[in-house]
Amino acid sequence: MGSVTENGVNGAAPTSFVELSEKYKSEHDKRLRSDGLSQFTDLYSIPKFRRFKQDPWADRSTYDTLPRAFDGDRREILIMGTGIAALVFAVRLLEAGFKREDLQFIDVSAGFGGTWYWNRYPGLMCDVESYIYMPLLEETGYIPKHKYASGTELREHAERIAEKYDLTEQAWYRTRMVDSVWDDTAKEWVVRLAEQLSDGNEREPITVRSRFVILTTGLMLIPQVPQIKGIQTFAGDCFHAARWDYQVTGGSQQDPSLVNLKGKKVGIIGTGASSIQIVPELAKWADKLYVFQRTPSAVDRRDNRPTDAEWFKKEVSTGPGWQEKRSQNFYSFVSNASPKPEVNLVNDGWTTMPSYSALIGNTAHNPTTPEEIGKYYQYIKELDVERQSRVRDRVDVIIKDPATAAKLKPWYSGFCKRPCFHDDYLDSFNKPNVQLVDTDGKGIDEITEKGLVVQGQHYDVDVLILGTGYKSPFLFSPPGRVGVQILGRNGADLDKKWTNAVTTLHGVMSHDFPNMFWPGFIQAGGNPNYTYTINQGALQVAHLMGSGLKKTGSTTPASSGSGSSLYKYNFTVEATAEGEENWSMAVVSHAHMLGASSGCTPSYMNAEGELEGVSDPAKLAKMARSAPWGRGQADFDRVLDEWRAKGDFEGVEIKT
Ligand code: NDP
């Protein structure tokens, strides 16, 4: 265990693991709220913010020229989304023999990029190394500009992939999937789509049909806001970080010169992974910046640097399959594998945080008895201390004012919240125009016409930015995260099945929902490098669908009639009830890692503390089914490799 040398926020510094645990507990207890998740509401449910539902980045003059769906259209493969997952699934399907013209993307946005399309706040970056995060680098030959890529570069990369594979014309943009119902006679999905108009309204839904549907819906999509008293009354400019308003701030994503903030008082609520990237940018321009904090993030250094192309070619892109090998090297360290590879290729804040394995599991630590599990939790918490202590020490090194430094220290295990990495965030608080307003874990008391109230003190602000996060991805099924209803065979509702008891095969498919797939991480490999998890899901789905294709080949669709003759691909792929139950039980048997975050400070990761203290065995069993594969990404990859090599498609039915 590392030494515990930091100063506590209140009282004496913890000097032992026991004292530190007590400190963690008191900070946790302070933040636990009886209203849990219901303290938040969707951004769009507040009338004042409804306008943010419209796509601010779409060029309205092109609305009438973009490709659109027509009632009665029929497609082979509908892919819901135009983000990274949608593109990676598309590419893997092309490699499996499906044709470009068989793929049809649907998205409410007007371009490719998903998360990186919507989020365009100043300072936006991905904190996972670009060489492993940016998909298909080998295939596109692209060399990322920096070790960590900016939001613009990531969005442009999505466009690059679409162009390389000639997919740009294959999207129905500004189109929302309303619902999708399986027709078991015609073996097709009957999908209702609503086109969004330039005035913000929607056309009446139309109906299209498709043999396959892929739900690449993303993880964190619906911005949320806390239900703070008076939030509607604020008279100044106010927007969520996920819908940055450059008209208010000035500048653009390409040139974040926030000139309109000169002379203004700006407030930002939240200090999560988004806000810590935004604060340094606001600090450059605002006359006065108030950062309203409920819980400090643990902010380690990022050390971003430009990519030297020659070095990249020599040291990074070392031969075919380099990206996969580098990704595997990365997760070996993050998941605390034993033994670890000799060389730490990525060698950054993630790979020096073995305690992150608390969330994603590994093969080295697989406790089975209650006693072993207890010891494992103790081990993982002790393992975390050294790193989290170093992150707290970093605050003291950077922050000049000791009182501010004390408030910026995270008092929880590093894996309780998204670990953050930034080279300028903490230093922003040394600037004379930046003030940390710590709410001592309680949050904002009230918002008035002119500003915010915290502990009886009013802070005047002209512009208010909500860095208050998104609806938790842990609580809903892939379609449920975006409010789409999926009805499978005999009216089975996918979101209800998911919330009753998650049941999938390999995290990508479910019985009663033939020809429908989605990427993990629930019941699949967990990894902070989410694009790797996406790729593993895409490879598995391409293998399944490609096997159907090999069995049946493709035909020329008939121009009229019904059922299979209208499609090129005349097969169905579905998980069997037995296969998915066996897999779900295997997930449950390794789900001990879920308990490691017991006592963690509330966040979207533990449903704001609602998952704590559950003792009802039925509820616990249900929770265990929503875990990632507890033996880690490497073991998940091995399981899938062996499953594919066996070739008997255990747990899957492919019918012609
Ligand atoms: P978060 O949910 O992480 O942060 C929300 C913030 O709002 C928290 O600081 C929260 O405080 C605060 N908050 C909520 N309610 C109140 C209130 N009533 N008063 C004051 N403060 C309040 O959202 P983010 O958008 O920052 O990040 C979400 C996720 O997006 C990340 O976890 C990460 O997965 C992803 N992301 C990834 C990035 C990357 O580089 N890969 C970059 C940015 C985001 P409290 O902590 O107390 O709840």
XYZ file of C-alpha atoms and ligand atoms in Angstrom:
704
model
C 0.000 0.000 0.000
C 1.260 3.508 -0.816
C 1.774 6.061 1.916
C -1.104 8.336 2.796
C 0.383 11.766 3.156
C -2.270 14.189 1.957
C -4.027 16.783 3.973
C -7.670 16.062 4.491
C -10.260 18.641 3.574
C -11.600 18.665 7.092
C -9.548 17.664 10.072
C -6.274 15.803 10.178
C -4.737 13.992 7.250
C -5.466 10.254 7.080
C -2.264 8.421 7.951
C -3.328 4.817 7.516
C -5.486 2.773 5.205
C -8.121 2.564 7.921
C -8.205 6.336 8.355
C -8.268 6.842 4.632
C -11.197 4.425 4.325
C -13.018 6.409 7.003
C -12.323 9.618 5.134
C -13.641 8.049 1.924
C -16.743 6.885 3.775
C -17.526 10.256 5.310
C -17.148 11.977 1.917
C -19.360 9.298 0.356
C -22.037 9.589 3.042
C -22.116 13.348 2.602
C -22.992 12.924 -1.071
C -25.512 10.112 -0.899
C -28.975 11.498 -1.675
C -32.378 9.978 -1.172
C -33.518 11.125 -4.628
C -30.711 9.159 -6.377
C -31.173 9.188 -10.125
C -34.382 11.210 -9.950
C -32.348 14.290 -9.007
C -31.765 14.584 -12.780
C -34.033 15.104 -15.733
C -33.452 14.958 -19.496
C -32.280 18.263 -20.894
C -35.132 18.248 -23.382
C -37.827 17.763 -20.768
C -37.241 21.341 -19.588
C -39.175 23.676 -21.925
C -36.382 26.236 -21.882
C -33.901 23.671 -23.234
C -36.165 21.878 -25.709
C -34.578 23.754 -28.598
C -31.335 21.833 -27.987
C -33.017 18.751 -29.384
C -32.471 20.300 -32.795
C -29.175 19.609 -34.456
C -27.151 22.830 -34.112
C -24.523 21.616 -36.568
C -26.777 20.742 -39.506
C -26.732 23.010 -42.494
C -30.436 23.734 -42.857
C -30.024 24.780 -46.466
C -29.138 21.166 -47.349
C -32.148 19.618 -45.564
C -34.010 19.038 -48.795
C -31.042 17.630 -50.684
C -29.842 14.979 -48.220
C -30.859 11.373 -48.945
C -34.106 10.475 -47.163
C -36.244 7.413 -46.535
C -39.594 6.937 -48.246
C -42.579 5.020 -46.999
C -42.348 1.422 -48.177
C -38.554 1.447 -48.657
C -36.870 -1.864 -48.047
C -33.223 -2.375 -47.087
C -31.087 -5.407 -46.300
C -29.259 -4.020 -43.258
C -30.349 -0.965 -41.288
C -27.664 0.453 -39.030
C -29.003 2.787 -36.405
C -26.447 5.524 -35.872
C -23.652 7.194 -37.811
C -21.065 7.150 -35.045
C -17.881 5.157 -34.710
C -19.683 1.924 -33.814
C -21.975 2.214 -36.843
C -18.976 2.673 -39.137
C -16.928 -0.138 -37.615
C -19.870 -2.550 -37.882
C -20.368 -1.468 -41.502
C -16.707 -2.041 -42.380
C -16.621 -5.484 -40.766
C -19.789 -6.436 -42.677
C -18.247 -5.275 -45.937
C -15.237 -7.462 -45.158
C -17.604 -10.382 -44.520
C -18.965 -10.085 -48.052
C -21.947 -7.774 -47.707
C -22.243 -5.010 -50.239
C -22.069 -1.302 -49.659
C -25.512 -0.802 -51.198
C -26.961 -3.255 -48.635
C -26.079 -0.972 -45.744
C -28.352 1.859 -44.709
C -27.475 4.134 -41.802
C -30.161 6.104 -39.956
C -29.340 8.990 -37.640
C -30.967 12.071 -36.179
C -27.788 14.021 -36.891
C -26.763 15.325 -40.304
C -23.309 13.757 -40.468
C -20.949 11.023 -39.279
C -19.251 10.991 -35.895
C -21.879 10.199 -33.226
C -20.519 11.481 -29.912
C -17.890 13.395 -31.839
C -20.565 14.907 -34.060
C -22.714 16.221 -31.228
C -20.015 17.228 -28.767
C -18.060 20.205 -30.056
C -17.204 22.078 -26.904
C -13.907 23.985 -26.786
C -11.091 21.767 -25.530
C -12.836 18.531 -26.571
C -10.403 15.620 -26.726
C -10.386 11.905 -26.202
C -8.310 10.854 -23.229
C -7.595 7.382 -24.632
C -4.505 7.266 -26.848
C -5.472 8.089 -30.439
C -3.294 5.285 -31.854
C -5.604 2.736 -30.259
C -8.828 4.737 -29.931
C -9.154 5.857 -33.560
C -10.510 2.837 -35.385
C -9.278 1.463 -38.687
C -5.961 3.347 -38.707
C -4.321 0.504 -40.570
C -7.092 0.380 -43.135
C -7.184 4.149 -43.703
C -3.424 4.702 -43.380
C -4.102 7.757 -41.228
C -1.530 8.942 -38.698
C -3.143 10.813 -35.769
C -1.782 14.295 -35.220
C -1.252 13.880 -31.472
C -1.059 11.119 -28.886
C -4.561 12.226 -27.825
C -6.876 13.357 -30.585
C -9.102 16.419 -30.572
C -12.854 16.183 -31.114
C -12.489 17.743 -34.564
C -9.905 15.183 -35.622
C -12.131 12.354 -34.396
C -15.156 13.653 -36.285
C -13.060 14.090 -39.404
C -11.780 10.542 -39.003
C -15.369 9.248 -38.961
C -15.939 11.144 -42.210
C -12.691 9.704 -43.574
C -13.850 6.141 -42.889
C -17.234 6.829 -44.511
C -15.500 8.215 -47.589
C -12.922 5.453 -47.848
C -15.630 2.795 -47.844
C -17.928 4.871 -50.051
C -20.613 5.039 -47.380
C -21.427 8.748 -47.384
C -24.503 8.295 -49.560
C -25.766 5.387 -47.465
C -27.239 7.487 -44.641
C -30.723 8.740 -43.952
C -29.831 11.742 -41.813
C -32.125 13.764 -39.515
C -34.185 10.619 -39.154
C -35.294 9.127 -35.867
C -36.144 5.480 -35.438
C -39.460 5.461 -33.606
C -39.828 1.710 -33.175
C -39.101 -1.576 -34.833
C -41.302 -4.686 -34.845
C -40.259 -8.184 -35.987
C -42.541 -9.781 -38.557
C -41.964 -13.481 -38.027
C -43.765 -14.457 -41.213
C -41.822 -12.226 -43.578
C -38.684 -12.530 -41.410
C -38.092 -8.823 -41.475
C -38.039 -5.831 -39.187
C -40.832 -3.338 -39.748
C -39.338 -0.009 -38.769
C -41.047 3.328 -38.277
C -38.943 6.393 -38.973
C -39.692 10.054 -38.364
C -37.903 12.655 -40.424
C -36.935 15.833 -38.633
C -37.753 19.106 -40.351
C -35.721 22.289 -40.398
C -38.264 24.010 -38.115
C -37.658 21.428 -35.392
C -40.870 19.492 -35.996
C -41.105 15.960 -37.304
C -42.972 14.496 -40.249
C -45.507 11.748 -39.573
C -43.603 8.462 -39.239
C -43.162 6.352 -42.342
C -42.625 2.587 -42.464
C -39.611 0.865 -43.973
C -38.586 -2.784 -43.782
C -35.253 -4.468 -43.324
C -33.882 -7.984 -43.013
C -31.329 -6.976 -40.378
C -31.144 -4.159 -37.843
C -27.993 -3.120 -36.000
C -28.395 -0.895 -32.966
C -25.211 1.136 -32.722
C -26.930 3.699 -30.551
C -23.984 4.919 -28.489
C -23.546 5.126 -24.739
C -24.035 8.647 -23.433
C -26.462 10.491 -25.607
C -29.199 12.187 -23.690
C -27.805 15.194 -21.812
C -29.165 15.490 -18.295
C -29.578 18.379 -15.891
C -30.052 18.416 -12.149
C -33.501 19.541 -11.050
C -32.131 22.565 -9.230
C -34.696 24.974 -7.834
C -35.126 27.892 -10.237
C -33.210 26.357 -13.163
C -35.843 27.749 -15.548
C -35.663 31.255 -14.173
C -32.092 32.090 -15.118
C -32.328 35.020 -17.534
C -28.830 34.866 -19.033
C -27.534 32.536 -21.713
C -27.504 28.919 -20.641
C -26.690 25.688 -22.463
C -25.423 22.160 -21.864
C -21.798 21.300 -22.693
C -23.067 18.670 -25.130
C -24.781 21.373 -27.206
C -22.174 24.118 -27.179
C -23.539 27.473 -28.292
C -20.751 29.278 -30.143
C -23.159 32.121 -30.893
C -23.085 32.914 -27.190
C -19.375 32.343 -26.579
C -17.938 33.323 -29.943
C -15.447 31.171 -31.826
C -16.015 27.789 -33.380
C -14.841 24.247 -32.816
C -11.960 24.861 -35.232
C -11.081 28.213 -33.660
C -12.216 28.267 -30.028
C -11.527 31.968 -29.508
C -14.396 32.583 -27.132
C -14.266 36.321 -27.743
C -17.871 36.995 -26.711
C -17.004 35.971 -23.168
C -14.675 38.946 -22.741
C -16.080 41.115 -19.987
C -18.548 38.397 -18.951
C -19.063 36.435 -15.763
C -19.327 32.756 -16.640
C -20.427 29.868 -14.429
C -19.978 26.183 -15.163
C -21.766 23.536 -13.113
C -19.962 20.221 -12.877
C -16.359 19.067 -12.725
C -16.603 15.743 -14.582
C -14.600 14.547 -17.605
C -16.301 17.091 -19.905
C -15.939 20.139 -17.672
C -12.279 19.552 -16.883
C -11.596 19.934 -20.619
C -13.787 23.045 -20.918
C -12.603 24.996 -17.870
C -9.101 25.822 -19.234
C -10.703 27.211 -22.412
C -13.236 29.356 -20.531
C -10.480 30.572 -18.231
C -8.678 32.095 -21.230
C -11.588 34.380 -22.132
C -14.077 35.005 -19.337
C -13.706 38.063 -17.187
C -14.655 35.926 -14.224
C -15.114 32.160 -14.220
C -16.915 30.368 -11.385
C -16.461 26.601 -11.380
C -19.250 25.075 -9.294
C -18.043 21.784 -7.883
C -19.932 19.039 -6.080
C -17.245 16.341 -6.228
C -13.716 16.917 -7.539
C -12.473 14.716 -10.355
C -9.187 12.881 -9.937
C -7.113 14.660 -12.577
C -3.827 13.051 -13.542
C -1.425 14.417 -16.144
C -2.082 13.646 -19.778
C 1.191 14.616 -21.444
C -0.246 15.207 -24.866
C 2.303 15.612 -27.645
C 2.417 15.770 -31.433
C 3.008 12.584 -33.377
C 6.289 12.386 -35.214
C 5.301 10.588 -38.415
C 8.664 8.807 -38.776
C 8.576 7.638 -35.178
C 4.974 6.473 -35.656
C 5.905 4.408 -38.702
C 8.893 2.881 -36.949
C 7.611 2.421 -33.409
C 3.823 2.297 -33.559
C 2.638 0.917 -36.893
C 5.067 -1.965 -36.677
C 3.344 -4.344 -39.087
C -0.003 -5.916 -39.905
C -2.259 -6.138 -36.870
C -0.274 -3.531 -34.919
C -3.354 -1.657 -33.718
C -4.951 -4.746 -32.242
C -1.683 -5.770 -30.575
C -1.172 -2.290 -29.133
C -4.770 -2.293 -27.844
C -4.216 -5.669 -26.218
C -1.011 -4.417 -24.627
C -3.012 -1.433 -23.296
C -5.744 -3.468 -21.669
C -3.286 -5.954 -20.181
C -2.029 -3.100 -18.031
C -5.404 -1.484 -17.345
C -6.878 -4.819 -16.319
C -3.894 -5.625 -14.080
C -3.058 -8.799 -15.975
C -0.544 -11.152 -14.474
C 2.024 -11.482 -15.918
C 2.031 -8.180 -17.770
C 3.747 -7.672 -21.120
C 7.408 -6.693 -20.839
C 6.885 -3.367 -22.578
C 4.122 -0.900 -21.763
C 3.513 0.445 -25.273
C 0.958 3.143 -24.465
C 2.529 3.991 -21.121
C 0.153 6.646 -19.860
C -2.166 7.410 -16.969
C -4.472 4.527 -17.849
C -1.801 1.876 -18.065
C -0.354 2.938 -14.727
C -3.712 2.532 -13.006
C -4.064 -1.212 -12.339
C -6.923 -0.592 -9.901
C -9.157 0.262 -12.871
C -9.418 -3.524 -13.187
C -11.971 -3.231 -10.367
C -14.430 -2.277 -13.107
C -13.349 -4.413 -16.039
C -12.050 -7.589 -14.395
C -9.149 -9.849 -15.268
C -8.108 -13.474 -15.175
C -5.484 -13.103 -12.471
C -7.972 -12.412 -9.706
C -11.035 -14.544 -9.776
C -12.253 -15.014 -6.254
C -15.060 -17.504 -5.838
C -15.750 -17.955 -2.120
C -17.201 -15.063 -0.057
C -13.928 -14.940 1.908
C -11.820 -14.684 -1.262
C -14.141 -12.021 -2.639
C -13.797 -9.957 0.543
C -10.004 -10.215 0.330
C -10.116 -9.230 -3.328
C -12.057 -6.026 -2.556
C -9.540 -5.155 0.138
C -6.680 -5.848 -2.311
C -8.150 -3.688 -5.071
C -8.800 -0.759 -2.719
C -5.271 -0.944 -1.341
C -3.898 -1.232 -4.875
C -5.623 2.041 -5.689
C -4.171 4.048 -2.811
C -0.750 4.732 -4.262
C -2.065 6.124 -7.514
C -4.910 8.110 -6.002
C -2.522 9.540 -3.380
C -0.214 10.634 -6.165
C -3.128 12.341 -7.919
C -3.983 14.163 -4.679
C -0.331 15.133 -4.219
C -0.366 16.529 -7.753
C -3.019 19.016 -6.642
C -0.689 20.356 -3.948
C 2.171 20.635 -6.426
C 0.132 22.634 -8.956
C -2.343 24.703 -6.943
C -0.822 27.708 -5.224
C -3.651 28.454 -2.787
C -3.751 25.692 -0.121
C -7.475 26.211 0.601
C -8.340 25.730 -3.086
C -5.975 22.741 -3.276
C -7.735 21.063 -0.360
C -11.072 21.349 -2.140
C -9.758 19.905 -5.397
C -8.615 16.625 -3.867
C -10.639 13.516 -4.685
C -11.467 11.433 -1.629
C -12.619 8.178 -3.186
C -10.984 5.248 -4.938
C -9.780 6.115 -8.431
C -12.099 3.618 -10.135
C -15.239 5.153 -8.580
C -15.474 7.869 -11.214
C -14.135 8.301 -14.686
C -10.424 8.992 -14.116
C -9.494 12.276 -15.781
C -6.291 13.377 -17.498
C -5.476 16.970 -18.310
C -2.370 19.122 -18.394
C -4.015 22.526 -17.831
C -7.164 21.963 -15.765
C -5.699 22.327 -12.289
C -3.444 25.197 -13.273
C -6.547 27.144 -14.374
C -7.363 27.668 -10.696
C -4.142 29.636 -10.253
C -5.487 32.304 -12.590
C -6.864 35.411 -10.863
C -10.113 35.314 -12.902
C -10.983 31.729 -11.934
C -12.763 30.840 -8.701
C -13.631 27.389 -7.473
C -17.011 27.356 -5.722
C -17.046 24.132 -3.784
C -20.477 23.046 -2.613
C -19.127 20.569 -0.059
C -20.776 17.674 -1.859
C -24.225 19.201 -1.753
C -24.590 20.855 -5.142
C -26.176 24.132 -6.125
C -28.909 25.323 -3.756
C -30.787 27.499 -6.190
C -30.574 29.236 -9.536
C -31.979 32.733 -9.753
C -32.635 35.103 -12.627
C -29.108 36.462 -12.216
C -26.982 33.615 -10.974
C -26.471 30.763 -8.545
C -26.774 30.327 -4.809
C -24.370 28.111 -2.891
C -24.420 27.926 0.899
C -26.285 31.204 1.164
C -23.979 33.131 -1.135
C -25.199 34.468 -4.479
C -22.861 34.362 -7.491
C -23.859 36.657 -10.375
C -23.261 35.101 -13.792
C -24.050 36.239 -17.346
C -23.527 32.870 -19.007
C -24.227 29.502 -17.393
C -22.862 26.229 -18.777
C -24.198 22.887 -17.622
C -21.464 20.249 -17.509
C -23.853 17.926 -15.755
C -23.507 14.735 -17.754
C -25.797 12.246 -19.454
C -28.359 9.595 -18.693
C -26.459 6.588 -17.398
C -25.718 3.944 -20.064
C -25.800 1.228 -17.402
C -29.529 1.408 -16.847
C -31.063 0.934 -20.268
C -30.877 -1.446 -23.186
C -29.141 -0.170 -26.339
C -32.491 1.008 -27.836
C -33.774 2.123 -24.429
C -30.850 4.548 -24.132
C -32.337 6.501 -27.034
C -36.008 5.866 -26.330
C -36.650 3.465 -29.234
C -39.062 0.578 -28.716
C -38.018 -2.785 -30.142
C -40.638 -5.536 -30.259
C -39.340 -8.968 -31.218
C -41.143 -12.270 -31.734
C -44.605 -12.361 -30.140
C -44.291 -8.767 -28.998
C -41.267 -9.338 -26.718
C -39.997 -5.887 -25.684
C -36.188 -5.656 -25.714
C -35.944 -2.860 -23.159
C -38.313 -4.662 -20.772
C -36.380 -7.904 -21.197
C -33.185 -5.969 -20.456
C -34.492 -4.183 -17.380
C -36.097 -7.369 -16.017
C -32.909 -9.390 -16.427
C -30.285 -8.701 -19.077
C -30.014 -11.821 -21.211
C -27.739 -11.881 -24.239
C -25.369 -14.138 -26.055
C -21.858 -12.636 -25.932
C -23.411 -9.222 -25.224
C -24.429 -8.696 -28.877
C -27.762 -10.459 -29.488
C -30.809 -11.831 -27.701
C -33.370 -14.591 -28.208
C -36.697 -13.486 -29.756
C -34.872 -10.681 -31.571
C -33.626 -12.389 -34.741
C -31.322 -10.505 -37.081
C -30.734 -7.771 -34.539
C -27.333 -6.976 -33.033
C -25.546 -4.334 -30.961
C -22.071 -3.805 -29.493
C -21.161 -4.662 -25.824
C -19.952 -3.758 -23.081
C -22.713 -5.249 -20.920
C -22.197 -9.051 -20.868
C -19.144 -8.404 -23.098
C -15.549 -7.226 -22.684
C -15.131 -4.020 -20.689
C -12.393 -1.601 -21.664
C -11.803 2.128 -21.245
C -10.880 2.023 -24.937
C -14.487 1.582 -26.028
C -13.690 1.423 -29.747
C -11.867 -1.859 -29.098
C -14.978 -3.323 -27.476
C -17.008 -2.073 -30.429
C -14.635 -3.764 -32.858
C -14.815 -7.077 -31.026
C -18.629 -6.926 -31.207
C -18.503 -6.002 -34.881
C -16.155 -8.905 -35.700
C -18.459 -11.351 -33.929
C -21.578 -10.054 -35.701
C -19.783 -10.045 -39.060
C -18.756 -13.650 -38.393
C -22.351 -14.650 -37.631
C -23.920 -12.813 -40.533
C -21.066 -13.804 -42.834
C -21.696 -17.457 -41.956
C -25.344 -17.034 -42.949
C -24.191 -15.479 -46.177
C -21.814 -18.365 -46.902
C -24.605 -20.863 -46.261
C -27.162 -19.196 -48.461
C -25.360 -16.815 -50.768
C -27.235 -13.820 -52.014
C -30.071 -13.735 -54.490
C -31.577 -11.074 -56.687
C -34.524 -9.618 -54.819
C -37.903 -9.933 -56.526
C -39.514 -6.625 -57.343
C -42.846 -7.614 -55.803
C -44.356 -10.291 -53.634
C -43.675 -10.813 -49.986
C -41.272 -12.392 -47.551
C -37.843 -13.680 -48.310
C -37.982 -13.235 -52.062
C -37.855 -9.500 -51.600
C -34.387 -9.697 -50.066
C -30.957 -10.668 -51.267
C -30.105 -12.324 -47.969
C -32.468 -15.096 -47.018
C -31.389 -16.229 -43.603
C -31.960 -15.427 -39.968
C -29.458 -15.427 -37.111
C -30.719 -15.670 -33.566
C -29.468 -16.602 -30.112
C -31.195 -19.656 -28.689
C -32.943 -19.309 -25.327
C -30.591 -21.907 -23.854
C -27.475 -20.335 -25.364
C -28.164 -16.872 -24.012
C -29.145 -18.160 -20.580
C -25.909 -20.157 -20.338
C -23.913 -17.082 -21.308
C -25.785 -14.844 -18.870
C -25.126 -17.331 -16.082
C -21.438 -17.398 -16.989
C -21.439 -13.575 -16.739
C -23.131 -13.798 -13.345
C -20.550 -16.279 -12.079
C -17.773 -13.681 -12.622
C -19.775 -10.614 -11.622
C -18.065 -10.243 -8.250
C -16.312 -7.159 -9.625
C -19.544 -5.197 -9.413
C -19.199 -5.251 -5.641
C -15.768 -3.601 -5.758
C -17.420 -0.236 -6.281
C -19.593 -0.596 -3.222
C -19.054 2.505 -1.095
C -18.009 4.519 -4.132
C -18.942 8.161 -4.279
C -22.267 8.528 -6.138
C -22.101 8.970 -9.911
C -23.777 7.683 -13.066
C -21.586 4.592 -12.712
C -23.399 3.385 -9.588
C -26.777 4.935 -10.438
C -26.053 7.800 -8.012
C -25.700 5.286 -5.186
C -28.972 3.468 -5.907
C -27.118 0.203 -6.522
C -25.688 0.305 -3.039
C -26.901 -1.745 -0.140
C -29.114 -3.998 -2.243
C -29.624 -7.200 -0.251
C -32.650 -8.720 -1.964
C -31.171 -11.822 -3.708
C -33.488 -11.398 -6.714
C -32.303 -7.817 -7.227
C -28.676 -8.832 -6.746
C -29.055 -11.607 -9.308
C -30.563 -9.127 -11.724
C -27.717 -6.665 -11.157
C -25.132 -9.392 -11.710
C -26.549 -10.024 -15.184
C -25.765 -6.468 -16.211
C -22.027 -6.840 -15.549
C -19.336 -6.842 -18.219
C -17.423 -10.124 -18.638
C -15.718 -10.285 -15.232
C -12.566 -12.062 -16.405
C -11.573 -9.073 -18.510
C -11.343 -8.114 -22.167
C -8.486 -10.545 -22.916
C -10.476 -13.482 -21.637
C -13.598 -12.320 -23.467
C -11.569 -12.188 -26.697
C -10.267 -15.699 -25.997
C -13.794 -17.023 -25.386
C -15.018 -15.577 -28.681
C -11.954 -16.827 -30.588
C -12.460 -20.350 -29.258
C -16.198 -20.205 -29.896
C -15.591 -19.231 -33.512
C -12.826 -21.806 -33.960
C -15.103 -24.600 -32.709
C -17.398 -23.799 -35.573
C -20.546 -25.389 -34.149
C -22.277 -22.048 -33.463
C -23.247 -23.163 -30.001
C -26.181 -21.094 -28.759
C -26.955 -19.639 -32.185
C -29.431 -20.695 -34.821
C -28.766 -19.711 -38.394
C -31.827 -20.584 -40.457
C -32.331 -20.263 -44.153
P -20.352 13.544 -15.413
O -21.594 12.808 -15.103
O -19.078 12.853 -15.263
O -20.256 14.872 -14.576
C -21.374 15.616 -14.209
C -20.932 16.687 -13.233
O -22.051 17.457 -12.822
C -20.340 16.092 -11.974
O -19.212 16.829 -11.600
C -21.486 16.241 -10.974
O -21.082 16.264 -9.633
C -22.022 17.588 -11.397
N -23.348 17.838 -10.851
C -24.457 17.107 -11.032
N -25.485 17.628 -10.339
C -25.019 18.720 -9.720
C -25.598 19.686 -8.857
N -26.877 19.612 -8.500
N -24.821 20.683 -8.409
C -23.513 20.752 -8.772
N -22.913 19.861 -9.572
C -23.651 18.860 -10.045
O -20.546 14.092 -16.921
P -19.438 14.465 -17.999
O -20.157 14.999 -19.172
O -18.368 15.288 -17.427
O -18.782 13.079 -18.383
C -19.616 11.984 -18.724
C -18.813 10.864 -19.340
O -18.499 11.189 -20.675
C -17.490 10.562 -18.701
O -17.595 9.822 -17.543
C -16.813 9.810 -19.809
O -17.244 8.481 -19.829
C -17.317 10.530 -21.031
N -16.299 11.513 -21.456
C -15.157 11.021 -21.990
C -14.162 11.852 -22.377
C -12.934 11.256 -22.955
O -11.940 11.944 -23.023
N -12.928 10.009 -23.386
C -14.257 13.303 -22.234
C -15.516 13.743 -21.669
C -16.485 12.861 -21.288
P -20.891 14.860 -8.842
O -19.591 14.335 -9.308
O -20.918 15.218 -7.433
O -22.037 13.984 -9.237
